[in-house]
Amino acid sequence: RELKSGSEEQYINRTYRRTALVTSPRNGAALYDGIWASIEQHLDGVNKVYYSPIGHLYTLAFSALEDSTGLVLSEKYDLRMVTNTAQIINPNYSKDYKISSASIIGGIIYDADTTKQAIRNRNWKELEYSFKEMSHLPSSFRLQGIKTDSIAGLDATEESFRNLSNNTSNIIHISTHGFYRDSTLTEWTYIYPQTKPSHLNSMNRSALVMADANPVWNGEEKRSQSDDGILTASEIAELDLSKCSIVLLGACETGLG
């Protein structure tokens, strides 16, 4: 996404950089000094750092923190974020996995009846560059000896994603719309009309948009939650993706929930 009038670029620099491109308090220096500098004395000779952030620290890009010499942490350490430090002692955690297969999902069509798109005010629109991405990725993977399985258009349903459960795919690459919604928004009453209280669960308010989602999103159809085109975090949590080592999300708001 393009930066608008430099505002986002300014925000990034203002937040993380000591040598900010805009006139502002030295937030970058304060972040580094307040969060990282105190532990750096214990990292002499250390190359790989495992860390597990809590609370608001989840919103912080540790790799972008800049020290007094202008180096960011990702240039100094091999940073590994974990959800729980108990993972580190898991004998399988640091195992070098062989990447042999990948599932690519993209170029999704969000409305089986395209004639309705012109008369709606709210639509998930097809992503032009997602189609282009789908055409280039398989050849790139094959050069690395990785077999690929591509799912696109109206075939990229919730069910197609569920079929990845207990699958052998080591990489899942999905390019689509994503969102995280506040629990107070009224739109949830018709996205999940059959189970209205479900919108109170934050795992149901974080989702990826799959094929033919527009009719449900616009309240035109009522389907079961398993087939409404809205793949929620709670639905993904029920799947066995233990064979997958890497997930690549090309979607908006994926860092929010």
Coordinates of C-alpha atoms in Angstrom, one line a residue, residues 45-185:
G45 CA 28.6 -13.1 21.9
V46 CA 24.9 -14.0 21.3
N47 CA 23.6 -14.2 17.8
K48 CA 20.1 -15.7 18.2
V49 CA 17.6 -14.1 20.5
Y50 CA 14.2 -15.7 21.4
Y51 CA 11.7 -13.3 22.9
S52 CA 8.1 -13.4 23.9
P53 CA 6.4 -10.0 24.1
I54 CA 3.3 -9.3 26.3
G55 CA 0.6 -6.7 26.3
H56 CA 1.2 -3.6 24.1
L57 CA 4.7 -4.9 23.3
Y58 CA 3.0 -7.2 20.7
T59 CA 2.4 -4.1 18.6
L60 CA 6.1 -3.2 18.6
A61 CA 8.4 -4.2 15.7
F62 CA 11.5 -5.2 17.7
S63 CA 13.4 -5.8 14.5
A64 CA 13.1 -2.1 13.7
L65 CA 14.5 -0.7 16.9
E66 CA 17.7 1.3 16.2
D67 CA 20.7 1.6 18.5
S68 CA 23.0 4.6 18.9
T69 CA 25.1 3.6 15.9
G70 CA 22.2 3.4 13.5
L71 CA 21.9 -0.4 13.4
V72 CA 18.5 -2.0 13.8
L73 CA 18.1 -5.1 15.9
S74 CA 17.5 -7.3 12.9
E75 CA 21.0 -6.4 11.6
K76 CA 22.6 -7.4 15.0
Y77 CA 20.6 -10.5 16.0
D78 CA 18.7 -13.4 14.6
L79 CA 15.4 -12.5 16.3
R80 CA 12.9 -15.3 17.0
M81 CA 9.5 -14.3 18.5
V82 CA 7.7 -17.0 20.3
T83 CA 4.2 -17.0 21.9
N84 CA 5.6 -18.7 25.0
T85 CA 9.2 -19.2 26.0
A86 CA 8.4 -22.8 26.9
Q87 CA 8.5 -23.5 23.2
I88 CA 12.3 -23.0 23.3
I89 CA 12.9 -26.2 25.3
N90 CA 10.7 -28.2 22.9
P91 CA 13.2 -30.5 21.2
N92 CA 11.3 -30.1 17.9
Y93 CA 11.2 -26.4 18.0
S94 CA 14.7 -25.6 16.7
K95 CA 14.6 -28.6 14.4
D96 CA 15.5 -27.7 10.8
Y97 CA 12.4 -28.6 8.8
K98 CA 12.7 -29.7 5.2
I99 CA 10.5 -27.5 3.0
S100 CA 9.1 -29.6 0.2
S101 CA 5.6 -28.4 -0.5
A102 CA 3.5 -25.2 -0.5
S103 CA -0.1 -24.3 -0.8
I104 CA -0.8 -21.0 -2.6
I105 CA -4.2 -19.3 -2.2
G106 CA -5.1 -16.1 -4.0
G107 CA -6.8 -14.4 -6.9
I108 CA -10.0 -15.0 -4.9
I109 CA -13.4 -14.0 -6.4
Y110 CA -15.6 -12.7 -3.6
D111 CA -19.0 -12.8 -5.5
A112 CA -20.2 -15.7 -7.6
D113 CA -22.8 -13.3 -9.1
T114 CA -20.7 -10.4 -10.3
T115 CA -23.7 -8.4 -11.6
K116 CA -24.6 -7.6 -8.0
Q117 CA -21.3 -5.8 -7.3
A118 CA -22.4 -2.7 -9.3
I119 CA -25.5 -2.1 -7.2
R120 CA -24.0 -2.7 -3.7
N121 CA -22.4 0.0 -1.5
R122 CA -20.2 -2.6 0.3
N123 CA -18.1 -5.1 -1.6
W124 CA -14.9 -7.0 -1.1
K125 CA -13.2 -6.3 -4.4
E126 CA -10.9 -8.7 -6.3
L127 CA -7.2 -7.9 -5.7
E128 CA -5.5 -7.3 -9.0
Y129 CA -2.0 -8.0 -7.9
S130 CA -3.1 -11.2 -6.1
F131 CA -3.8 -12.7 -9.5
K132 CA -0.3 -11.7 -10.7
E133 CA 1.3 -13.1 -7.5
M134 CA -0.5 -16.4 -8.1
S135 CA 1.1 -16.7 -11.6
H136 CA 4.7 -16.0 -10.4
L137 CA 5.0 -17.9 -7.1
P138 CA 4.8 -21.5 -8.4
S139 CA 7.8 -21.1 -10.7
S140 CA 9.8 -19.4 -7.9
F141 CA 9.0 -22.3 -5.5
R142 CA 9.8 -24.9 -8.2
L143 CA 13.3 -23.4 -8.6
Q144 CA 13.8 -24.4 -4.9
G145 CA 12.5 -27.9 -5.4
I146 CA 9.2 -27.1 -3.7
K147 CA 6.0 -28.6 -5.0
T148 CA 3.0 -26.3 -5.2
D149 CA -0.7 -26.5 -5.0
S150 CA -2.6 -23.4 -6.2
I151 CA -6.2 -22.5 -5.2
A152 CA -7.8 -19.5 -6.8
G153 CA -11.0 -17.8 -7.9
L154 CA -14.3 -19.3 -6.6
D155 CA -12.4 -22.5 -5.6
A156 CA -10.7 -20.6 -2.7
T157 CA -13.4 -21.4 -0.3
E158 CA -13.4 -21.9 3.5
E159 CA -13.6 -25.6 2.8
S160 CA -10.5 -25.5 0.6
F161 CA -8.6 -23.9 3.5
R162 CA -9.9 -26.5 6.0
N163 CA -8.6 -29.2 3.7
L164 CA -5.1 -28.0 4.6
S165 CA -5.7 -29.4 8.1
N166 CA -3.4 -32.3 8.7
N167 CA -2.0 -31.7 5.2
T168 CA 1.6 -32.0 4.2
S169 CA 2.0 -28.4 3.1
N170 CA 5.1 -26.8 4.8
I171 CA 4.2 -23.4 3.5
I172 CA 0.8 -21.7 3.3
H173 CA 0.7 -18.5 1.3
I174 CA -2.6 -16.7 1.2
S175 CA -3.4 -13.4 -0.5
T176 CA -6.8 -11.9 0.3
H177 CA -8.6 -9.3 2.3
G178 CA -8.2 -9.5 6.1
F179 CA -9.8 -7.5 8.9
Y180 CA -10.1 -7.1 12.7
R181 CA -13.4 -5.5 13.9
D182 CA -14.4 -3.9 17.1
S183 CA -17.1 -5.8 19.0
T184 CA -19.5 -2.8 19.1
L185 CA -20.0 -2.6 15.3

